[in-house]
JSON list of C-alpha atoms in Angstrom, two decimals:
[
{"chain": "A", "resi": 1, "resn": "ALA", "atom": "CA", "xyz": [1.82, 18.13, -6.02]},
{"chain": "A", "resi": 2, "resn": "GLN", "atom": "CA", "xyz": [1.94, 15.34, -3.51]},
{"chain": "A", "resi": 3, "resn": "SER", "atom": "CA", "xyz": [4.96, 13.03, -3.62]},
{"chain": "A", "resi": 4, "resn": "VAL", "atom": "CA", "xyz": [6.94, 10.61, -1.49]},
{"chain": "A", "resi": 5, "resn": "THR", "atom": "CA", "xyz": [10.64, 9.92, -1.93]},
{"chain": "A", "resi": 6, "resn": "GLN", "atom": "CA", "xyz": [12.41, 7.02, -0.31]},
{"chain": "A", "resi": 7, "resn": "LEU", "atom": "CA", "xyz": [16.03, 7.97, -0.45]},
{"chain": "A", "resi": 8, "resn": "ASP", "atom": "CA", "xyz": [17.53, 4.48, -0.45]},
{"chain": "A", "resi": 9, "resn": "SER", "atom": "CA", "xyz": [16.41, 1.57, -2.58]},
{"chain": "A", "resi": 10, "resn": "HIS", "atom": "CA", "xyz": [18.52, -0.89, -0.57]},
{"chain": "A", "resi": 11, "resn": "VAL", "atom": "CA", "xyz": [19.82, -0.79, 3.00]},
{"chain": "A", "resi": 12, "resn": "SER", "atom": "CA", "xyz": [22.00, -3.44, 4.64]},
{"chain": "A", "resi": 13, "resn": "VAL", "atom": "CA", "xyz": [22.59, -3.63, 8.38]},
{"chain": "A", "resi": 14, "resn": "SER", "atom": "CA", "xyz": [24.06, -6.19, 10.71]},
{"chain": "A", "resi": 15, "resn": "GLU", "atom": "CA", "xyz": [21.79, -7.94, 13.18]},
{"chain": "A", "resi": 16, "resn": "GLY", "atom": "CA", "xyz": [21.67, -5.99, 16.43]},
{"chain": "A", "resi": 17, "resn": "THR", "atom": "CA", "xyz": [22.62, -2.65, 14.86]},
{"chain": "A", "resi": 18, "resn": "PRO", "atom": "CA", "xyz": [20.27, 0.32, 14.33]},
{"chain": "A", "resi": 19, "resn": "VAL", "atom": "CA", "xyz": [18.03, 0.65, 11.30]},
{"chain": "A", "resi": 20, "resn": "LEU", "atom": "CA", "xyz": [17.35, 3.94, 9.50]},
{"chain": "A", "resi": 21, "resn": "LEU", "atom": "CA", "xyz": [15.07, 4.06, 6.46]},
{"chain": "A", "resi": 22, "resn": "ARG", "atom": "CA", "xyz": [14.61, 7.51, 5.02]},
{"chain": "A", "resi": 23, "resn": "CYS", "atom": "CA", "xyz": [11.46, 9.08, 3.63]},
{"chain": "A", "resi": 24, "resn": "ASN", "atom": "CA", "xyz": [10.82, 12.63, 2.44]},
{"chain": "A", "resi": 25, "resn": "TYR", "atom": "CA", "xyz": [7.42, 13.91, 1.45]},
{"chain": "A", "resi": 26, "resn": "SER", "atom": "CA", "xyz": [6.02, 16.80, -0.48]},
{"chain": "A", "resi": 27, "resn": "SER", "atom": "CA", "xyz": [2.52, 18.05, 0.16]},
{"chain": "A", "resi": 28, "resn": "SER", "atom": "CA", "xyz": [0.53, 21.24, -0.05]},
{"chain": "A", "resi": 29, "resn": "TYR", "atom": "CA", "xyz": [-1.57, 20.21, 2.92]},
{"chain": "A", "resi": 30, "resn": "SER", "atom": "CA", "xyz": [-0.84, 18.76, 6.30]},
{"chain": "A", "resi": 31, "resn": "PRO", "atom": "CA", "xyz": [-0.18, 15.15, 5.40]},
{"chain": "A", "resi": 32, "resn": "SER", "atom": "CA", "xyz": [-0.93, 11.85, 7.00]},
{"chain": "A", "resi": 33, "resn": "LEU", "atom": "CA", "xyz": [2.12, 9.63, 6.73]},
{"chain": "A", "resi": 34, "resn": "PHE", "atom": "CA", "xyz": [2.51, 5.88, 7.02]},
{"chain": "A", "resi": 35, "resn": "TRP", "atom": "CA", "xyz": [5.12, 3.15, 6.96]},
{"chain": "A", "resi": 36, "resn": "TYR", "atom": "CA", "xyz": [4.26, -0.30, 5.68]},
{"chain": "A", "resi": 37, "resn": "VAL", "atom": "CA", "xyz": [6.31, -3.48, 5.50]},
{"chain": "A", "resi": 38, "resn": "GLN", "atom": "CA", "xyz": [5.99, -6.19, 2.87]},
{"chain": "A", "resi": 39, "resn": "HIS", "atom": "CA", "xyz": [7.44, -9.65, 3.28]},
{"chain": "A", "resi": 40, "resn": "PRO", "atom": "CA", "xyz": [7.89, -11.82, 0.16]},
{"chain": "A", "resi": 41, "resn": "ASN", "atom": "CA", "xyz": [4.64, -12.93, -1.45]},
{"chain": "A", "resi": 42, "resn": "LYS", "atom": "CA", "xyz": [2.61, -11.07, 1.14]},
{"chain": "A", "resi": 43, "resn": "GLY", "atom": "CA", "xyz": [0.52, -7.94, 1.24]},
{"chain": "A", "resi": 44, "resn": "LEU", "atom": "CA", "xyz": [1.58, -4.79, 3.05]},
{"chain": "A", "resi": 45, "resn": "GLN", "atom": "CA", "xyz": [1.34, -4.54, 6.81]},
{"chain": "A", "resi": 46, "resn": "LEU", "atom": "CA", "xyz": [0.92, -1.21, 8.57]},
{"chain": "A", "resi": 47, "resn": "LEU", "atom": "CA", "xyz": [3.86, -0.46, 10.89]},
{"chain": "A", "resi": 48, "resn": "LEU", "atom": "CA", "xyz": [2.87, 2.99, 12.10]},
{"chain": "A", "resi": 49, "resn": "LYS", "atom": "CA", "xyz": [1.07, 6.18, 11.13]},
{"chain": "A", "resi": 50, "resn": "TYR", "atom": "CA", "xyz": [1.28, 9.90, 11.72]},
{"chain": "A", "resi": 51, "resn": "THR", "atom": "CA", "xyz": [-1.98, 11.84, 11.55]},
{"chain": "A", "resi": 52, "resn": "SER", "atom": "CA", "xyz": [-1.11, 15.24, 13.11]},
{"chain": "A", "resi": 53, "resn": "ALA", "atom": "CA", "xyz": [-0.91, 14.11, 16.72]},
{"chain": "A", "resi": 54, "resn": "ALA", "atom": "CA", "xyz": [2.45, 13.39, 18.40]},
{"chain": "A", "resi": 55, "resn": "THR", "atom": "CA", "xyz": [5.40, 13.88, 16.04]},
{"chain": "A", "resi": 56, "resn": "LEU", "atom": "CA", "xyz": [7.23, 10.82, 17.39]},
{"chain": "A", "resi": 57, "resn": "VAL", "atom": "CA", "xyz": [5.21, 7.79, 16.45]},
{"chain": "A", "resi": 58, "resn": "LYS", "atom": "CA", "xyz": [5.77, 4.32, 17.84]},
{"chain": "A", "resi": 59, "resn": "GLY", "atom": "CA", "xyz": [4.73, 1.32, 15.83]},
{"chain": "A", "resi": 60, "resn": "ILE", "atom": "CA", "xyz": [4.82, -2.43, 15.96]},
{"chain": "A", "resi": 61, "resn": "ASN", "atom": "CA", "xyz": [7.94, -4.61, 16.27]},
{"chain": "A", "resi": 62, "resn": "GLY", "atom": "CA", "xyz": [9.99, -1.84, 17.89]},
{"chain": "A", "resi": 63, "resn": "PHE", "atom": "CA", "xyz": [9.84, 0.57, 14.96]},
{"chain": "A", "resi": 64, "resn": "GLU", "atom": "CA", "xyz": [9.30, 4.28, 15.35]},
{"chain": "A", "resi": 65, "resn": "ALA", "atom": "CA", "xyz": [9.30, 7.34, 13.11]},
{"chain": "A", "resi": 66, "resn": "GLU", "atom": "CA", "xyz": [9.55, 11.06, 13.67]},
{"chain": "A", "resi": 67, "resn": "PHE", "atom": "CA", "xyz": [7.62, 13.64, 11.67]},
{"chain": "A", "resi": 68, "resn": "LYS", "atom": "CA", "xyz": [9.82, 16.66, 10.99]},
{"chain": "A", "resi": 69, "resn": "LYS", "atom": "CA", "xyz": [7.89, 19.35, 9.18]},
{"chain": "A", "resi": 70, "resn": "SER", "atom": "CA", "xyz": [10.89, 21.64, 8.73]},
{"chain": "A", "resi": 71, "resn": "GLU", "atom": "CA", "xyz": [12.76, 18.85, 6.94]},
{"chain": "A", "resi": 72, "resn": "THR", "atom": "CA", "xyz": [9.65, 17.32, 5.29]},
{"chain": "A", "resi": 73, "resn": "SER", "atom": "CA", "xyz": [10.87, 13.97, 6.52]},
{"chain": "A", "resi": 74, "resn": "PHE", "atom": "CA", "xyz": [9.38, 10.90, 8.18]},
{"chain": "A", "resi": 75, "resn": "HIS", "atom": "CA", "xyz": [12.29, 8.52, 8.70]},
{"chain": "A", "resi": 76, "resn": "LEU", "atom": "CA", "xyz": [11.76, 5.04, 10.12]},
{"chain": "A", "resi": 77, "resn": "THR", "atom": "CA", "xyz": [14.10, 3.77, 12.81]},
{"chain": "A", "resi": 78, "resn": "LYS", "atom": "CA", "xyz": [14.65, 0.75, 15.00]},
{"chain": "A", "resi": 79, "resn": "PRO", "atom": "CA", "xyz": [17.35, 0.52, 17.67]},
{"chain": "A", "resi": 80, "resn": "SER", "atom": "CA", "xyz": [18.35, -3.07, 16.98]},
{"chain": "A", "resi": 81, "resn": "ALA", "atom": "CA", "xyz": [17.72, -5.00, 13.78]},
{"chain": "A", "resi": 82, "resn": "HIS", "atom": "CA", "xyz": [16.49, -8.56, 13.84]},
{"chain": "A", "resi": 83, "resn": "MET", "atom": "CA", "xyz": [16.76, -11.11, 11.06]},
{"chain": "A", "resi": 84, "resn": "SER", "atom": "CA", "xyz": [12.98, -11.12, 10.76]},
{"chain": "A", "resi": 85, "resn": "ASP", "atom": "CA", "xyz": [13.05, -7.41, 9.83]},
{"chain": "A", "resi": 86, "resn": "ALA", "atom": "CA", "xyz": [14.42, -8.25, 6.40]},
{"chain": "A", "resi": 87, "resn": "ALA", "atom": "CA", "xyz": [11.69, -7.12, 4.01]},
{"chain": "A", "resi": 88, "resn": "GLU", "atom": "CA", "xyz": [10.65, -4.25, 1.79]},
{"chain": "A", "resi": 89, "resn": "TYR", "atom": "CA", "xyz": [9.45, -1.08, 3.45]},
{"chain": "A", "resi": 90, "resn": "PHE", "atom": "CA", "xyz": [7.15, 1.51, 1.93]},
{"chain": "A", "resi": 91, "resn": "CYS", "atom": "CA", "xyz": [6.49, 5.06, 3.03]},
{"chain": "A", "resi": 92, "resn": "ALA", "atom": "CA", "xyz": [3.11, 6.51, 2.04]},
{"chain": "A", "resi": 93, "resn": "SER", "atom": "CA", "xyz": [1.41, 9.87, 2.22]},
{"chain": "A", "resi": 94, "resn": "THR", "atom": "CA", "xyz": [-2.11, 11.12, 1.86]},
{"chain": "A", "resi": 95, "resn": "SER", "atom": "CA", "xyz": [-3.32, 14.68, 2.10]},
{"chain": "A", "resi": 96, "resn": "GLY", "atom": "CA", "xyz": [-6.23, 16.65, 0.82]},
{"chain": "A", "resi": 97, "resn": "THR", "atom": "CA", "xyz": [-7.65, 13.76, -1.16]},
{"chain": "A", "resi": 98, "resn": "TYR", "atom": "CA", "xyz": [-8.34, 10.14, -0.41]},
{"chain": "A", "resi": 99, "resn": "LYS", "atom": "CA", "xyz": [-5.52, 8.96, -2.63]},
{"chain": "A", "resi": 100, "resn": "TYR", "atom": "CA", "xyz": [-2.47, 7.32, -1.16]},
{"chain": "A", "resi": 101, "resn": "ILE", "atom": "CA", "xyz": [0.93, 7.99, -2.69]},
{"chain": "A", "resi": 102, "resn": "PHE", "atom": "CA", "xyz": [3.52, 5.30, -2.03]},
{"chain": "A", "resi": 103, "resn": "GLY", "atom": "CA", "xyz": [7.26, 5.64, -2.23]},
{"chain": "A", "resi": 104, "resn": "THR", "atom": "CA", "xyz": [9.26, 3.24, -4.38]},
{"chain": "A", "resi": 105, "resn": "GLY", "atom": "CA", "xyz": [10.27, 1.11, -1.45]},
{"chain": "A", "resi": 106, "resn": "THR", "atom": "CA", "xyz": [13.44, 0.30, 0.49]},
{"chain": "A", "resi": 107, "resn": "ARG", "atom": "CA", "xyz": [14.64, -3.27, 0.64]},
{"chain": "A", "resi": 108, "resn": "LEU", "atom": "CA", "xyz": [16.19, -3.97, 4.04]},
{"chain": "A", "resi": 109, "resn": "LYS", "atom": "CA", "xyz": [18.77, -6.72, 4.30]},
{"chain": "A", "resi": 110, "resn": "VAL", "atom": "CA", "xyz": [19.86, -7.91, 7.73]},
{"chain": "A", "resi": 111, "resn": "LEU", "atom": "CA", "xyz": [23.24, -9.62, 7.93]},
{"chain": "A", "resi": 112, "resn": "ALA", "atom": "CA", "xyz": [23.96, -12.26, 10.54]},
{"chain": "B", "resi": 1, "resn": "LYS", "atom": "CA", "xyz": [-10.80, -11.85, 13.06]},
{"chain": "B", "resi": 2, "resn": "ALA", "atom": "CA", "xyz": [-10.42, -12.66, 9.38]},
{"chain": "B", "resi": 3, "resn": "GLY", "atom": "CA", "xyz": [-8.17, -10.38, 7.36]},
{"chain": "B", "resi": 4, "resn": "VAL", "atom": "CA", "xyz": [-8.65, -9.05, 3.86]},
{"chain": "B", "resi": 5, "resn": "THR", "atom": "CA", "xyz": [-9.28, -11.99, 1.56]},
{"chain": "B", "resi": 6, "resn": "GLN", "atom": "CA", "xyz": [-8.36, -11.87, -2.09]},
{"chain": "B", "resi": 7, "resn": "THR", "atom": "CA", "xyz": [-9.27, -14.54, -4.60]},
{"chain": "B", "resi": 8, "resn": "PRO", "atom": "CA", "xyz": [-7.81, -16.13, -6.53]},
{"chain": "B", "resi": 9, "resn": "ARG", "atom": "CA", "xyz": [-4.21, -16.00, -5.31]},
{"chain": "B", "resi": 10, "resn": "TYR", "atom": "CA", "xyz": [-2.73, -16.83, -8.70]},
{"chain": "B", "resi": 11, "resn": "LEU", "atom": "CA", "xyz": [-4.10, -16.46, -12.19]},
{"chain": "B", "resi": 12, "resn": "ILE", "atom": "CA", "xyz": [-2.72, -17.07, -15.66]},
{"chain": "B", "resi": 13, "resn": "LYS", "atom": "CA", "xyz": [-4.55, -15.51, -18.58]},
{"chain": "B", "resi": 14, "resn": "THR", "atom": "CA", "xyz": [-3.96, -15.06, -22.29]},
{"chain": "B", "resi": 15, "resn": "ARG", "atom": "CA", "xyz": [-3.65, -11.70, -24.00]},
{"chain": "B", "resi": 16, "resn": "GLY", "atom": "CA", "xyz": [-7.03, -10.37, -25.03]},
{"chain": "B", "resi": 17, "resn": "GLN", "atom": "CA", "xyz": [-8.95, -12.18, -22.32]},
{"chain": "B", "resi": 18, "resn": "GLN", "atom": "CA", "xyz": [-10.62, -10.51, -19.41]},
{"chain": "B", "resi": 19, "resn": "VAL", "atom": "CA", "xyz": [-10.27, -11.21, -15.70]},
{"chain": "B", "resi": 20, "resn": "THR", "atom": "CA", "xyz": [-12.20, -10.49, -12.51]},
{"chain": "B", "resi": 21, "resn": "LEU", "atom": "CA", "xyz": [-10.48, -10.30, -9.14]},
{"chain": "B", "resi": 22, "resn": "SER", "atom": "CA", "xyz": [-12.33, -10.42, -5.86]},
{"chain": "B", "resi": 23, "resn": "CYS", "atom": "CA", "xyz": [-11.71, -8.82, -2.49]},
{"chain": "B", "resi": 24, "resn": "SER", "atom": "CA", "xyz": [-13.51, -9.35, 0.80]},
{"chain": "B", "resi": 25, "resn": "PRO", "atom": "CA", "xyz": [-12.60, -6.64, 3.33]},
{"chain": "B", "resi": 26, "resn": "ILE", "atom": "CA", "xyz": [-12.36, -7.02, 7.07]},
{"chain": "B", "resi": 27, "resn": "SER", "atom": "CA", "xyz": [-15.79, -7.17, 8.62]},
{"chain": "B", "resi": 28, "resn": "GLY", "atom": "CA", "xyz": [-16.95, -3.63, 9.36]},
{"chain": "B", "resi": 29, "resn": "HIS", "atom": "CA", "xyz": [-14.58, -1.95, 6.92]},
{"chain": "B", "resi": 30, "resn": "ARG", "atom": "CA", "xyz": [-16.45, 0.00, 4.27]},
{"chain": "B", "resi": 31, "resn": "SER", "atom": "CA", "xyz": [-13.54, 1.52, 2.37]},
{"chain": "B", "resi": 32, "resn": "VAL", "atom": "CA", "xyz": [-11.78, -0.67, -0.19]},
{"chain": "B", "resi": 33, "resn": "SER", "atom": "CA", "xyz": [-8.87, 0.31, -2.43]},
{"chain": "B", "resi": 34, "resn": "TRP", "atom": "CA", "xyz": [-7.00, -1.47, -5.17]},
{"chain": "B", "resi": 35, "resn": "TYR", "atom": "CA", "xyz": [-3.34, -1.20, -6.11]},
{"chain": "B", "resi": 36, "resn": "GLN", "atom": "CA", "xyz": [-1.21, -2.65, -8.86]},
{"chain": "B", "resi": 37, "resn": "GLN", "atom": "CA", "xyz": [2.33, -3.61, -7.88]},
{"chain": "B", "resi": 38, "resn": "THR", "atom": "CA", "xyz": [5.06, -4.26, -10.44]},
{"chain": "B", "resi": 39, "resn": "PRO", "atom": "CA", "xyz": [8.85, -4.26, -10.13]},
{"chain": "B", "resi": 40, "resn": "GLY", "atom": "CA", "xyz": [9.15, -1.40, -12.60]},
{"chain": "B", "resi": 41, "resn": "GLN", "atom": "CA", "xyz": [6.34, 0.91, -11.50]},
{"chain": "B", "resi": 42, "resn": "GLY", "atom": "CA", "xyz": [6.03, 0.02, -7.83]},
{"chain": "B", "resi": 43, "resn": "LEU", "atom": "CA", "xyz": [2.68, 0.49, -6.13]},
{"chain": "B", "resi": 44, "resn": "GLN", "atom": "CA", "xyz": [0.17, 2.32, -8.26]},
{"chain": "B", "resi": 45, "resn": "PHE", "atom": "CA", "xyz": [-3.27, 3.34, -7.11]},
{"chain": "B", "resi": 46, "resn": "LEU", "atom": "CA", "xyz": [-6.18, 1.97, -9.13]},
{"chain": "B", "resi": 47, "resn": "PHE", "atom": "CA", "xyz": [-9.39, 2.98, -7.34]},
{"chain": "B", "resi": 48, "resn": "GLU", "atom": "CA", "xyz": [-11.00, 3.51, -3.98]},
{"chain": "B", "resi": 49, "resn": "TYR", "atom": "CA", "xyz": [-14.57, 2.74, -2.98]},
{"chain": "B", "resi": 50, "resn": "PHE", "atom": "CA", "xyz": [-16.66, 3.69, -0.02]},
{"chain": "B", "resi": 51, "resn": "SER", "atom": "CA", "xyz": [-20.25, 2.57, 0.45]},
{"chain": "B", "resi": 52, "resn": "GLU", "atom": "CA", "xyz": [-20.50, 1.35, -3.15]},
{"chain": "B", "resi": 53, "resn": "THR", "atom": "CA", "xyz": [-19.29, 4.70, -4.54]},
{"chain": "B", "resi": 54, "resn": "GLN", "atom": "CA", "xyz": [-16.02, 5.18, -6.33]},
{"chain": "B", "resi": 55, "resn": "ARG", "atom": "CA", "xyz": [-14.28, 7.99, -4.45]},
{"chain": "B", "resi": 56, "resn": "ASN", "atom": "CA", "xyz": [-11.06, 8.19, -6.39]},
{"chain": "B", "resi": 57, "resn": "LYS", "atom": "CA", "xyz": [-9.50, 6.71, -9.49]},
{"chain": "B", "resi": 58, "resn": "GLY", "atom": "CA", "xyz": [-5.88, 6.37, -10.58]},
{"chain": "B", "resi": 59, "resn": "ASN", "atom": "CA", "xyz": [-4.37, 6.93, -13.99]},
{"chain": "B", "resi": 60, "resn": "PHE", "atom": "CA", "xyz": [-5.23, 3.63, -15.60]},
{"chain": "B", "resi": 61, "resn": "PRO", "atom": "CA", "xyz": [-7.00, 3.04, -18.93]},
{"chain": "B", "resi": 62, "resn": "GLY", "atom": "CA", "xyz": [-10.68, 2.33, -19.08]},
{"chain": "B", "resi": 63, "resn": "ARG", "atom": "CA", "xyz": [-9.94, -1.40, -19.42]},
{"chain": "B", "resi": 64, "resn": "PHE", "atom": "CA", "xyz": [-9.58, -1.36, -15.64]},
{"chain": "B", "resi": 65, "resn": "SER", "atom": "CA", "xyz": [-12.84, -1.11, -13.77]},
{"chain": "B", "resi": 66, "resn": "GLY", "atom": "CA", "xyz": [-14.16, -1.93, -10.38]},
{"chain": "B", "resi": 67, "resn": "ARG", "atom": "CA", "xyz": [-17.18, -1.97, -8.18]},
{"chain": "B", "resi": 68, "resn": "GLN", "atom": "CA", "xyz": [-18.20, -2.41, -4.60]},
{"chain": "B", "resi": 69, "resn": "PHE", "atom": "CA", "xyz": [-21.23, -4.27, -3.36]},
{"chain": "B", "resi": 70, "resn": "SER", "atom": "CA", "xyz": [-23.58, -3.47, -0.49]},
{"chain": "B", "resi": 71, "resn": "ASN", "atom": "CA", "xyz": [-21.70, -5.92, 1.77]},
{"chain": "B", "resi": 72, "resn": "SER", "atom": "CA", "xyz": [-18.47, -3.97, 1.02]},
{"chain": "B", "resi": 73, "resn": "ARG", "atom": "CA", "xyz": [-16.97, -6.77, -1.03]},
{"chain": "B", "resi": 74, "resn": "SER", "atom": "CA", "xyz": [-15.27, -5.46, -4.12]},
{"chain": "B", "resi": 75, "resn": "GLU", "atom": "CA", "xyz": [-14.31, -6.71, -7.53]},
{"chain": "B", "resi": 76, "resn": "MET", "atom": "CA", "xyz": [-12.02, -5.35, -10.16]},
{"chain": "B", "resi": 77, "resn": "ASN", "atom": "CA", "xyz": [-12.14, -6.27, -13.81]},
{"chain": "B", "resi": 78, "resn": "VAL", "atom": "CA", "xyz": [-9.51, -5.95, -16.49]},
{"chain": "B", "resi": 79, "resn": "SER", "atom": "CA", "xyz": [-10.66, -6.41, -20.06]},
{"chain": "B", "resi": 80, "resn": "THR", "atom": "CA", "xyz": [-8.58, -7.05, -23.17]},
{"chain": "B", "resi": 81, "resn": "LEU", "atom": "CA", "xyz": [-5.55, -8.11, -21.16]},
{"chain": "B", "resi": 82, "resn": "GLU", "atom": "CA", "xyz": [-2.09, -7.00, -22.22]},
{"chain": "B", "resi": 83, "resn": "LEU", "atom": "CA", "xyz": [1.28, -8.46, -21.27]},
{"chain": "B", "resi": 84, "resn": "GLY", "atom": "CA", "xyz": [1.98, -5.32, -19.26]},
{"chain": "B", "resi": 85, "resn": "ASP", "atom": "CA", "xyz": [-0.98, -6.07, -16.98]},
{"chain": "B", "resi": 86, "resn": "SER", "atom": "CA", "xyz": [1.02, -8.85, -15.35]},
{"chain": "B", "resi": 87, "resn": "ALA", "atom": "CA", "xyz": [1.35, -7.75, -11.75]},
{"chain": "B", "resi": 88, "resn": "LEU", "atom": "CA", "xyz": [0.43, -8.33, -8.15]},
{"chain": "B", "resi": 89, "resn": "TYR", "atom": "CA", "xyz": [-2.97, -6.75, -7.52]},
{"chain": "B", "resi": 90, "resn": "LEU", "atom": "CA", "xyz": [-3.48, -5.73, -3.92]},
{"chain": "B", "resi": 91, "resn": "CYS", "atom": "CA", "xyz": [-6.71, -4.92, -2.21]},
{"chain": "B", "resi": 92, "resn": "ALA", "atom": "CA", "xyz": [-6.81, -2.93, 1.01]},
{"chain": "B", "resi": 93, "resn": "SER", "atom": "CA", "xyz": [-9.60, -2.05, 3.40]},
{"chain": "B", "resi": 94, "resn": "SER", "atom": "CA", "xyz": [-10.01, 0.53, 6.12]},
{"chain": "B", "resi": 95, "resn": "TRP", "atom": "CA", "xyz": [-12.34, 1.92, 8.75]},
{"chain": "B", "resi": 96, "resn": "GLY", "atom": "CA", "xyz": [-14.04, 5.11, 7.82]},
{"chain": "B", "resi": 97, "resn": "GLU", "atom": "CA", "xyz": [-14.09, 6.74, 4.45]},
{"chain": "B", "resi": 98, "resn": "SER", "atom": "CA", "xyz": [-10.49, 6.08, 3.51]},
{"chain": "B", "resi": 99, "resn": "GLY", "atom": "CA", "xyz": [-7.18, 4.85, 4.76]},
{"chain": "B", "resi": 100, "resn": "ARG", "atom": "CA", "xyz": [-6.17, 8.41, 5.55]},
{"chain": "B", "resi": 101, "resn": "HIS", "atom": "CA", "xyz": [-6.73, 8.26, 9.29]},
{"chain": "B", "resi": 102, "resn": "TYR", "atom": "CA", "xyz": [-6.57, 4.62, 10.21]},
{"chain": "B", "resi": 103, "resn": "GLY", "atom": "CA", "xyz": [-4.27, 3.18, 7.59]},
{"chain": "B", "resi": 104, "resn": "TYR", "atom": "CA", "xyz": [-5.04, 0.19, 5.45]},
{"chain": "B", "resi": 105, "resn": "THR", "atom": "CA", "xyz": [-5.12, -3.53, 6.00]},
{"chain": "B", "resi": 106, "resn": "PHE", "atom": "CA", "xyz": [-3.91, -5.26, 2.87]},
{"chain": "B", "resi": 107, "resn": "GLY", "atom": "CA", "xyz": [-4.71, -8.65, 1.47]},
{"chain": "B", "resi": 108, "resn": "SER", "atom": "CA", "xyz": [-1.99, -10.97, 0.20]},
{"chain": "B", "resi": 109, "resn": "GLY", "atom": "CA", "xyz": [-2.83, -10.08, -3.38]},
{"chain": "B", "resi": 110, "resn": "THR", "atom": "CA", "xyz": [-3.66, -11.80, -6.62]},
{"chain": "B", "resi": 111, "resn": "ARG", "atom": "CA", "xyz": [-0.69, -12.58, -8.83]},
{"chain": "B", "resi": 112, "resn": "LEU", "atom": "CA", "xyz": [-1.86, -12.14, -12.43]},
{"chain": "B", "resi": 113, "resn": "THR", "atom": "CA", "xyz": [0.32, -13.42, -15.25]},
{"chain": "B", "resi": 114, "resn": "VAL", "atom": "CA", "xyz": [-0.65, -12.58, -18.82]},
{"chain": "B", "resi": 115, "resn": "VAL", "atom": "CA", "xyz": [0.89, -14.80, -21.50]}
]
C-alpha cells in the first residue's frame, strides 16, 4: 500500500543554519514525490517535485530534495534557513493511481 | 495569471444543514481535486475530477459529493452537516489528467465551521 511518513512533526532551526525535513515513502510502483509548503491561513504551495528524472531536485526558495530509492526517502533540505521559511511542510506521493497521499506535515520553526 | 479561487473563504453552518463550496481552477487546468484538512486527520483526499468525470474518490461518506462543469469549475456539497465536518476544504488544480506529473496549485481554502 502507498504511504508517506514524515519523521518529525516539529523542527526548530536557527536562522542561517541548514534545514532538513525528512520524508519516507512506501509504494509498489515508481512514485512521483512532492514537497509542499503551507503558510498560516493559506493553501499549499508546490516547492518541488520528483517524477523519475534527476534524483536531485531543485525547487523554489533555495530548497532541494534527493530521491533515494534504496532508502525510500525524499528528504527536503535548504542550506540556510530564513525567517520566512517558518511554515508547515508536507511531503506527498502518488503512484499507480491518481490519488495523492500526503504526510502528516512538519512544522518548521526558525529562531532568530 | 489568476490562481485557484475558492468561495466563500469562511462559512458557518448549523448541524443538519447542507453546504456548497465552489472552486475555479487556473485557466487551462482541467484536473480539480478536493481535500479536507483538519488538525487531527491532516490532509485527506475527497475526490478528483478531470473533464467533468470523477476519476478518484476518497473514503468519505456519501454526504460528500462533488461535480465538475464543462468550464472546469468544480463544486463540492456536504449534506446533513455534522460537527466533525468542520475543517479547511482545499481545492487544487493541475495541468493534464492529475497532479501526478505537474503537481497541484492549491487555493486558499474554505474554512467551514459547523455549530
